Amino acid sequence: MGLFSRKAAEPAPSAQAKKDLIPCSKMFVDPPNKATYKPPPIPKLTPEQNKLYQSLLAHFADENLELPLNSNESTPTKPLSQWEKFWLSRECITRYLRAAKWNPTHAIKNLTDTLVWRREIGLTYDAEDKNQLTADVVAIENETGKETILGFDRDDRPLFYMKNGRQNTEPSFRQVQHMIFMMESAVTMTPQGVEKITVLVDFKSYKEPGIISDKAPPVSIARACANVLQNHYPERLAKCAFINVPWFAWAFLKLMYPFLDPATKEKAIFDEPFENHIDPTQLEALYNGKLDFKYDHEVYWPDMDTKLKQVRQKEFDRFVKFGGVVGLSEFDFKGDHEDLVYPVEMELLG
Amino acid sequence: MRFIGHRGKHQSDNANLTLKIDVIQAQNIDVINKFDCNPICFVTTNTYYHNKTNKLKNSNTKWNQILKLKLPKNPKSEWLRVVIYDALPTMAPYSHSTSATATSMALNSPSISAASLNTMTSPSGSGRVKNIYNSSNGSPSPSGWDSPSFRNRYNFDDQEELNSSKTNNYLYLGEVRLSFFDIFKKKDTTTSYNFDVHPAWYPVYDRKRKTAMANDRIGEIQLGFKLESNSKKIPVFQSFNEWKNQLENNLENKKYMHDVTSSQTSLVNPKLSELVNNDARKVVSESDLAGSRTDSSSSSDVVSITSHPDLIVDEEDLDVEYDILSVVSSNNDLKNIDDGEDAIDLNLEENDEITKDDLFDIKEKGFDLQSMVTVLDEYDVVTPNSSNSATEGVGNIYESFNNFSEGTDDEEMEDTTDISFDSIGNTLLHLKKRTRMKKAKRSMSISSHHPSMNFHISKRIHASGVLYIKFDNIENLPPMKNKISRTTYIMDPFLITTFGRRVFKTSCKKHVLNPTFNEYAAFEVYPTETNHGFYFKVMDKDSFSYNDEVAECTLSWIDMMKEQGDACTWKTYKLPLKITSDSAPKDRKEAVLTIEMQFVPYNQLKENFWQKSVPNGAKKETFDIIELILFFERLGSFTDQDAVDFFKHFGKVAWTGDTITRQQLIEGLQSWNKSIDFRNVWRCPRCLKSCKATRPSRNSKLVLENDLITHFAICTFSGNHKLRKVSYVSTAFASKRWFSKMLIKLTYGNYVLGSNNANILVEDRDTGVIIDEKISAHVKLGMRVIYNGKGTESKKFKNLLKTMSVRQGKKFDSPSSIKNIEPFIKFHSLDLSQCEEVEFKTFNEFFYRKLKAGSRTPEGDNDTVLVSPADSRCAMFSSVHKSKEIWVKGDKFSISRLTRGFHSEVFNDKSCSLGIFRLAPQDYHRFHSPCNGKIGKPIYIEGEYYTVNPMAVRSSLDVFGENVRVIIPIKTPQFGTLLLIAVGAMMVGSIVLTLNEGDVVKRGQEVGYFKFGGSTIILVVPSKSVIFDSDLLKNSLEGIETLVKVGMSIGHSPESLEYRRQRVKIKNSKQLEQIKRSITVTEENAEDIGNVPWQYRALEKFIEHDPLDSLGTSDYDDDEKSASVP
């Protein structure tokens, strides 16, 4: 009715008997409809876009390209490793081009920045690098399950839950590391032909042992995280759903909504039932889904780590198999097919 | 019928013509193509009739707009100008000259930087710079256009240009000038017209910069025209013909009927261009001179350019140019008349000011630059480009110093900067106002070229330091008799400490003669307060009767500082107490108060700020990136990138989890340019209190550090020690018992500085002591009469007030009134030693007693210092608006009401500053001239006899606008015409002038006097010609009146500097008592009902009586015996 009133509450899920719920405690690797899954082809480019893409590809495929080890000036440089070439896929480059509004200079700069940043933060997967961001480093942060990856939405995008109310540590650098690690994991879990993920932010406060704070993180940390996502994971966020929004944030969002950029508006979901976007079989029971998920750190975390490593290793192996050069398609790594569908030199013109 | 017919005719006479100009687009304009411009197009004719297109972005020139332009009924010019500007990005409003100086300062080309130095050292820069460009670069070749200097160069030229928006600056690009005769003319015939001209391309010429060049065409613009008449009856043709005839008549003597193209080139006569060139060459040679020195530091440039030969060139140069411009304006009809006038105007101004400027320059050399450096970092010079702030700052300081002799030592210099900077701040405010006025007057406005406009100094007076006090103990207090039991000889002492307007009260120690307090206080000390002294008072707390005064002592700031030295450590002061209590036995050992004090100067606080604040704000020893971001978030506004940069500074890698140590953090903050100027830091790291800039600083980029630094110093101190709060307004109030305070609160209202209540606080100007003035009972009564009066009854009261005043005045003129004098002197504890004669024939004669010659000499050695017209309590306001906000609460109050519309074009609410001088009964009642001048015709205005007590002034009653008053205009060379308004008040019989119209009056010479009663002088001065003294303004803003004496400086003309005031330190309590007496009556006197003056009795009697009866029948004379002071 009013401007600030929420939509009438959905009928209580009393009908959903306990027996309908699907018990689960681990991350899913495959989308629900795996058998019938038909990955969408890579979007085509216009001739101009293709030209820009080729120029970027040429830049990064250059064997002499060396990048510094971290963002400081006067640090030693190193050529791209296999893992970095793996990361520099066809989709990756186009993502950065899209994010930079097809400005090649900006795209190259952003890509370089991200590559350096990944070296700095430790996402190189290089056995030689000491300073790796592994599951063990940030394990302690997730003991209460404040961030989980579980299920897929109707467009087969992985669901990334962020539960502010399950905070178990003081604001620290490790918290940001944890967020980056989980983001990287969520991105890794994207199925073939999917680039984006869906983030669910839950503001509900939980009262459980180990949880020290039920408040949203400090603005500066939130801002630091947002900056990381914006700069180093461009074009990765499909939708961001907000659950249990406190009234003041609700009022703020409602007030701001008419002024938001339509693209952003589309991404933010805060007054729609999740069923429109997520199949109940993929949604936690807490949010009217059917998954009876109970986070158990001892079970979930090691399992997730293994699954992630498997997926990543499998993709990397396929990358090496298909030639191991910059510009191969993620479509090829993530699939199960034998032959290369999108060779590097193939021009995808629309 | 006739009426209607007449109206019809009238209408036809005034058929308005509207010109619709279809501004479509421009093309081939190099500047627009080369740079990212925001083109905007103005159309204007006859100066006042103009319109503009929207601002377009990104060098887009397709306006496609139809602009309507009403044609004037009485056209003076046939020319229509279509001018293209580039709207410069909006910045903080600053004058053109500033922008010019600022942008070009950054350039390295010698000629340009020299030129900009010229702009800085002499205000005539704008005109000459133009010429420098013409000659030094020849015709600007396209290659030259690419340099950034090209755009800067444009900045110089549009100074006299249309500037319709406050925030936008427009860069002149070019214009089309069309004659109305030509626009609508059909090509083949001479008499038929076409009023719908289809869009066509017209060449755009740059008429500002390259007048001497043959080819000044810069591009084309596509324009279409349509002429319409708003009257349906009369065809456009007819009305245009009428209009044209009118115009032709106006242009009768002028035969410039050029066609469009020829008009562009032929107007510059060869002689003129020659002059321009000569002129330019001179400037170039000068600029070469200066240019060769640009290698040295920027500050030395300022000095070097002021060597004498240059200055001479300067002046010649200016004269030449002045000639040129006058030639241009008189001969060249094509040049818009208004432009010409403005140009002359400017040049006249510049000519006036150049000599003064030279003076500054010469004096500058006497100063040691190095001594300025410390001062420099304390002051922020606001310029659009901060890189040259240092140079300008130097210039500024020089300017501010020009009145002081060279031989001052460092310490004194710092002292003086505070004052003079303040005054410059005032000037600026002032000048801004002036510019605005100009804008209002002319639609074609210009930016003022006052020298001060080149600089923007904005620095709030920051505290000169923080003082910490520890109240240790008192020894050997005398035993006192308890008033009730009369048995014990022990007391409950507490200590009241007063410094300026700060009053601290320690807790009360029970039953001791050697109390140990161990309590602390800390506060900021402002530069104006350093002449105050400390006043300590020991009181004995008494639960049932009054608190008793036991002892007191004083300590002057200077004595305190002598002891402090430079070390900034705690120093112990042992102060002997003077016993004031009578009941104390005489043969006691001397009582001694022991306190410790530490004064930390501002600079030192600033230096140590990070050292102390970092451990306070962050407990950790090491910081990773997130912790640093969190820390910064607490401090103020920083970005994540700032934190990353911080890591880089120490060679650390932010995102690998590297940490920096706390020591590194401190070092970094001390050297980091983001933290060093405290621009982004605005929150106290300890208590997270936001010390953001306050309201008045919003428009100027004030530095925030002042508040934060002193706040932090006190904040940290309060963490370790429990501080006594400043919770009292005056010593007297602090010594009162709780129920007295309650009573005061209930009857008078809250006891705070400057609040709108009956507590009138007055600061003695010489000593800085604030004392509350007690309102005598009769005034309260009188006010009640006015406030409660409604309808006819109130009218009768008013009449009563009037008759009473008149009658009482007469009575005091009779010799029998002489018996009132003695009690009056006693009542007010008057000191008659300064009076010329002590024998009085009547009370009134005593009342307007003369003072001995020489007892009130005007301060300041020159005539530009405005002095106080009366011994009075004054409140000064730079604008009427301010005064209404704070002091004069009467809704209807306005200058024009006050002056009954006397020359309302000069004296109105917008343009005047106000000084309100209130005389109390005990004051010397003659008023004097505040400045040299000639007395104009005094205007007597009949009115009411309300009281002018602040309590009434601050009520909704328009006291000043309704009271009886005399307006005395004084024509002065320094301040223009100012008005001295003597307002009669409650019980004032008459205002007598001792001077006549046309008399020439000297500063400080007597003008007239008031007969019996308190009264008020209001001084109305046009704001642009005076700057009031900063201490008075400051007090007034806080709602405190300041006690001034005749001849004390109250203001000065904008060109001169504020009179430097030395505060008198209070040596003993007698002096304090004297001040107290001069401000108010003693407490006992005020409270003793038997002591009230005659008015009280009269009114009381009147109220007890049925007021309606007593009005007509005067039983007044019967009161005579009781009416006088007993």
PDB file of N, CA and C in Angstrom, chain A residues 70-73 117 119-121 131 171-173 176 180 218-221 223-224 227-228, chain B residues 624-627 629-630 633 638-640 644 647-648 650-658:
ATOM      1  N   ASN A  70      53.876  -7.447  -7.795  1.00  0.00           N
ATOM      2  CA  ASN A  70      52.835  -6.784  -7.006  1.00  0.00           C
ATOM      3  C   ASN A  70      52.688  -5.343  -7.457  1.00  0.00           C
ATOM      4  N   SER A  71      51.798  -4.644  -6.834  1.00  0.00           N
ATOM      5  CA  SER A  71      51.430  -3.328  -7.354  1.00  0.00           C
ATOM      6  C   SER A  71      52.469  -2.248  -7.051  1.00  0.00           C
ATOM      7  N   ASN A  72      53.476  -2.558  -6.294  1.00  0.00           N
ATOM      8  CA  ASN A  72      54.487  -1.542  -6.026  1.00  0.00           C
ATOM      9  C   ASN A  72      55.380  -1.315  -7.242  1.00  0.00           C
ATOM     10  N   GLU A  73      55.823  -0.089  -7.370  1.00  0.00           N
ATOM     11  CA  GLU A  73      56.769   0.188  -8.431  1.00  0.00           C
ATOM     12  C   GLU A  73      58.086  -0.496  -8.060  1.00  0.00           C
ATOM     13  N   TRP A 117      47.163  -7.883  -9.290  1.00  0.00           N
ATOM     14  CA  TRP A 117      46.462  -8.018  -8.016  1.00  0.00           C
ATOM     15  C   TRP A 117      46.324  -9.489  -7.612  1.00  0.00           C
ATOM     16  N   ARG A 119      48.317 -11.820  -8.400  1.00  0.00           N
ATOM     17  CA  ARG A 119      49.626 -12.254  -7.909  1.00  0.00           C
ATOM     18  C   ARG A 119      49.824 -11.788  -6.471  1.00  0.00           C
ATOM     19  N   GLU A 120      49.364 -10.574  -6.241  1.00  0.00           N
ATOM     20  CA  GLU A 120      49.574  -9.978  -4.927  1.00  0.00           C
ATOM     21  C   GLU A 120      48.763 -10.706  -3.864  1.00  0.00           C
ATOM     22  N   ILE A 121      47.521 -10.957  -4.161  1.00  0.00           N
ATOM     23  CA  ILE A 121      46.644 -11.545  -3.149  1.00  0.00           C
ATOM     24  C   ILE A 121      46.858 -13.062  -3.063  1.00  0.00           C
ATOM     25  N   ASN A 131      52.817 -17.357  -1.158  1.00  0.00           N
ATOM     26  CA  ASN A 131      51.748 -16.590  -0.548  1.00  0.00           C
ATOM     27  C   ASN A 131      50.404 -16.905  -1.224  1.00  0.00           C
ATOM     28  N   PRO A 171      36.580  -7.281  12.297  1.00  0.00           N
ATOM     29  CA  PRO A 171      36.999  -6.836  10.965  1.00  0.00           C
ATOM     30  C   PRO A 171      38.512  -6.973  10.810  1.00  0.00           C
ATOM     31  N   SER A 172      38.925  -7.609   9.788  1.00  0.00           N
ATOM     32  CA  SER A 172      40.356  -7.782   9.594  1.00  0.00           C
ATOM     33  C   SER A 172      40.628  -8.003   8.124  1.00  0.00           C
ATOM     34  N   PHE A 173      41.896  -8.066   7.829  1.00  0.00           N
ATOM     35  CA  PHE A 173      42.316  -8.317   6.454  1.00  0.00           C
ATOM     36  C   PHE A 173      41.847  -9.702   6.008  1.00  0.00           C
ATOM     37  N   VAL A 176      38.470  -9.907   4.403  1.00  0.00           N
ATOM     38  CA  VAL A 176      38.429  -9.548   2.990  1.00  0.00           C
ATOM     39  C   VAL A 176      39.000 -10.690   2.160  1.00  0.00           C
ATOM     40  N   ILE A 180      37.191 -12.754  -0.844  1.00  0.00           N
ATOM     41  CA  ILE A 180      37.782 -12.937  -2.176  1.00  0.00           C
ATOM     42  C   ILE A 180      37.858 -14.426  -2.515  1.00  0.00           C
ATOM     43  N   PRO A 218      31.639  -3.047   8.783  1.00  0.00           N
ATOM     44  CA  PRO A 218      31.875  -1.610   8.712  1.00  0.00           C
ATOM     45  C   PRO A 218      31.894  -1.130   7.270  1.00  0.00           C
ATOM     46  N   VAL A 219      31.532   0.107   7.123  1.00  0.00           N
ATOM     47  CA  VAL A 219      31.412   0.667   5.777  1.00  0.00           C
ATOM     48  C   VAL A 219      32.701   0.499   4.996  1.00  0.00           C
ATOM     49  N   SER A 220      33.828   0.707   5.686  1.00  0.00           N
ATOM     50  CA  SER A 220      35.093   0.681   4.944  1.00  0.00           C
ATOM     51  C   SER A 220      35.374  -0.714   4.410  1.00  0.00           C
ATOM     52  N   ILE A 221      35.044  -1.734   5.193  1.00  0.00           N
ATOM     53  CA  ILE A 221      35.275  -3.098   4.714  1.00  0.00           C
ATOM     54  C   ILE A 221      34.331  -3.400   3.570  1.00  0.00           C
ATOM     55  N   ARG A 223      33.131  -1.362   1.604  1.00  0.00           N
ATOM     56  CA  ARG A 223      33.576  -0.609   0.439  1.00  0.00           C
ATOM     57  C   ARG A 223      34.787  -1.277  -0.194  1.00  0.00           C
ATOM     58  N   ALA A 224      35.694  -1.761   0.651  1.00  0.00           N
ATOM     59  CA  ALA A 224      36.875  -2.441   0.125  1.00  0.00           C
ATOM     60  C   ALA A 224      36.455  -3.671  -0.666  1.00  0.00           C
ATOM     61  N   ASN A 227      34.902  -2.691  -3.886  1.00  0.00           N
ATOM     62  CA  ASN A 227      35.921  -2.274  -4.840  1.00  0.00           C
ATOM     63  C   ASN A 227      36.598  -3.472  -5.475  1.00  0.00           C
ATOM     64  N   VAL A 228      36.886  -4.485  -4.664  1.00  0.00           N
ATOM     65  CA  VAL A 228      37.524  -5.692  -5.195  1.00  0.00           C
ATOM     66  C   VAL A 228      36.627  -6.332  -6.232  1.00  0.00           C
TER      67      VAL A 228
ATOM     68  N   ASP B 624      47.412  -3.872   9.030  1.00  0.00           N
ATOM     69  CA  ASP B 624      47.335  -4.320   7.648  1.00  0.00           C
ATOM     70  C   ASP B 624      46.385  -3.389   6.909  1.00  0.00           C
ATOM     71  N   ILE B 625      46.170  -3.698   5.656  1.00  0.00           N
ATOM     72  CA  ILE B 625      45.447  -2.745   4.814  1.00  0.00           C
ATOM     73  C   ILE B 625      44.061  -2.445   5.362  1.00  0.00           C
ATOM     74  N   ILE B 626      43.392  -3.469   5.838  1.00  0.00           N
ATOM     75  CA  ILE B 626      42.023  -3.259   6.301  1.00  0.00           C
ATOM     76  C   ILE B 626      42.013  -2.439   7.589  1.00  0.00           C
ATOM     77  N   GLU B 627      42.963  -2.738   8.457  1.00  0.00           N
ATOM     78  CA  GLU B 627      43.026  -1.967   9.695  1.00  0.00           C
ATOM     79  C   GLU B 627      43.339  -0.501   9.409  1.00  0.00           C
ATOM     80  N   ILE B 629      42.526   1.053   6.642  1.00  0.00           N
ATOM     81  CA  ILE B 629      41.300   1.640   6.083  1.00  0.00           C
ATOM     82  C   ILE B 629      40.336   1.986   7.218  1.00  0.00           C
ATOM     83  N   LEU B 630      40.228   1.084   8.157  1.00  0.00           N
ATOM     84  CA  LEU B 630      39.340   1.330   9.300  1.00  0.00           C
ATOM     85  C   LEU B 630      39.787   2.554  10.089  1.00  0.00           C
ATOM     86  N   GLU B 633      38.979   5.590   8.246  1.00  0.00           N
ATOM     87  CA  GLU B 633      37.543   5.835   8.254  1.00  0.00           C
ATOM     88  C   GLU B 633      37.147   6.589   9.518  1.00  0.00           C
ATOM     89  N   PHE B 638      38.771   9.438   3.585  1.00  0.00           N
ATOM     90  CA  PHE B 638      39.866   8.913   2.780  1.00  0.00           C
ATOM     91  C   PHE B 638      39.309   7.803   1.896  1.00  0.00           C
ATOM     92  N   THR B 639      40.008   7.523   0.827  1.00  0.00           N
ATOM     93  CA  THR B 639      39.571   6.422  -0.020  1.00  0.00           C
ATOM     94  C   THR B 639      40.458   5.215   0.255  1.00  0.00           C
ATOM     95  N   ASP B 640      40.024   4.081  -0.260  1.00  0.00           N
ATOM     96  CA  ASP B 640      40.843   2.875  -0.098  1.00  0.00           C
ATOM     97  C   ASP B 640      42.181   3.048  -0.798  1.00  0.00           C
ATOM     98  N   VAL B 644      46.122   2.269   0.199  1.00  0.00           N
ATOM     99  CA  VAL B 644      47.060   1.493  -0.617  1.00  0.00           C
ATOM    100  C   VAL B 644      48.310   2.320  -0.901  1.00  0.00           C
ATOM    101  N   PHE B 647      50.654   2.335   1.922  1.00  0.00           N
ATOM    102  CA  PHE B 647      51.497   1.141   1.961  1.00  0.00           C
ATOM    103  C   PHE B 647      52.649   1.256   0.977  1.00  0.00           C
ATOM    104  N   LYS B 648      52.306   1.758  -0.197  1.00  0.00           N
ATOM    105  CA  LYS B 648      53.337   1.901  -1.223  1.00  0.00           C
ATOM    106  C   LYS B 648      54.449   2.811  -0.753  1.00  0.00           C
ATOM    107  N   PHE B 650      55.724   3.076   1.998  1.00  0.00           N
ATOM    108  CA  PHE B 650      56.699   2.353   2.808  1.00  0.00           C
ATOM    109  C   PHE B 650      57.216   1.105   2.104  1.00  0.00           C
ATOM    110  N   GLY B 651      56.927   1.005   0.817  1.00  0.00           N
ATOM    111  CA  GLY B 651      57.431  -0.138   0.059  1.00  0.00           C
ATOM    112  C   GLY B 651      56.745  -1.442   0.425  1.00  0.00           C
ATOM    113  N   LYS B 652      55.575  -1.333   1.004  1.00  0.00           N
ATOM    114  CA  LYS B 652      54.851  -2.543   1.368  1.00  0.00           C
ATOM    115  C   LYS B 652      53.800  -2.827   0.314  1.00  0.00           C
ATOM    116  N   VAL B 653      53.391  -4.082   0.266  1.00  0.00           N
ATOM    117  CA  VAL B 653      52.378  -4.462  -0.694  1.00  0.00           C
ATOM    118  C   VAL B 653      51.077  -4.675   0.062  1.00  0.00           C
ATOM    119  N   ALA B 654      50.123  -3.857  -0.265  1.00  0.00           N
ATOM    120  CA  ALA B 654      48.918  -3.820   0.552  1.00  0.00           C
ATOM    121  C   ALA B 654      48.181  -5.154   0.586  1.00  0.00           C
ATOM    122  N   TRP B 655      47.960  -5.727  -0.571  1.00  0.00           N
ATOM    123  CA  TRP B 655      47.031  -6.859  -0.621  1.00  0.00           C
ATOM    124  C   TRP B 655      47.695  -8.200  -0.358  1.00  0.00           C
ATOM    125  N   THR B 656      48.996  -8.215  -0.042  1.00  0.00           N
ATOM    126  CA  THR B 656      49.563  -9.501   0.330  1.00  0.00           C
ATOM    127  C   THR B 656      49.472  -9.705   1.837  1.00  0.00           C
ATOM    128  N   GLY B 657      48.916  -8.746   2.508  1.00  0.00           N
ATOM    129  CA  GLY B 657      48.791  -8.904   3.947  1.00  0.00           C
ATOM    130  C   GLY B 657      49.959  -8.310   4.706  1.00  0.00           C
ATOM    131  N   ASP B 658      50.779  -7.509   4.011  1.00  0.00           N
ATOM    132  CA  ASP B 658      51.865  -6.812   4.702  1.00  0.00           C
ATOM    133  C   ASP B 658      51.294  -5.869   5.766  1.00  0.00           C
TER     134      ASP B 658
END
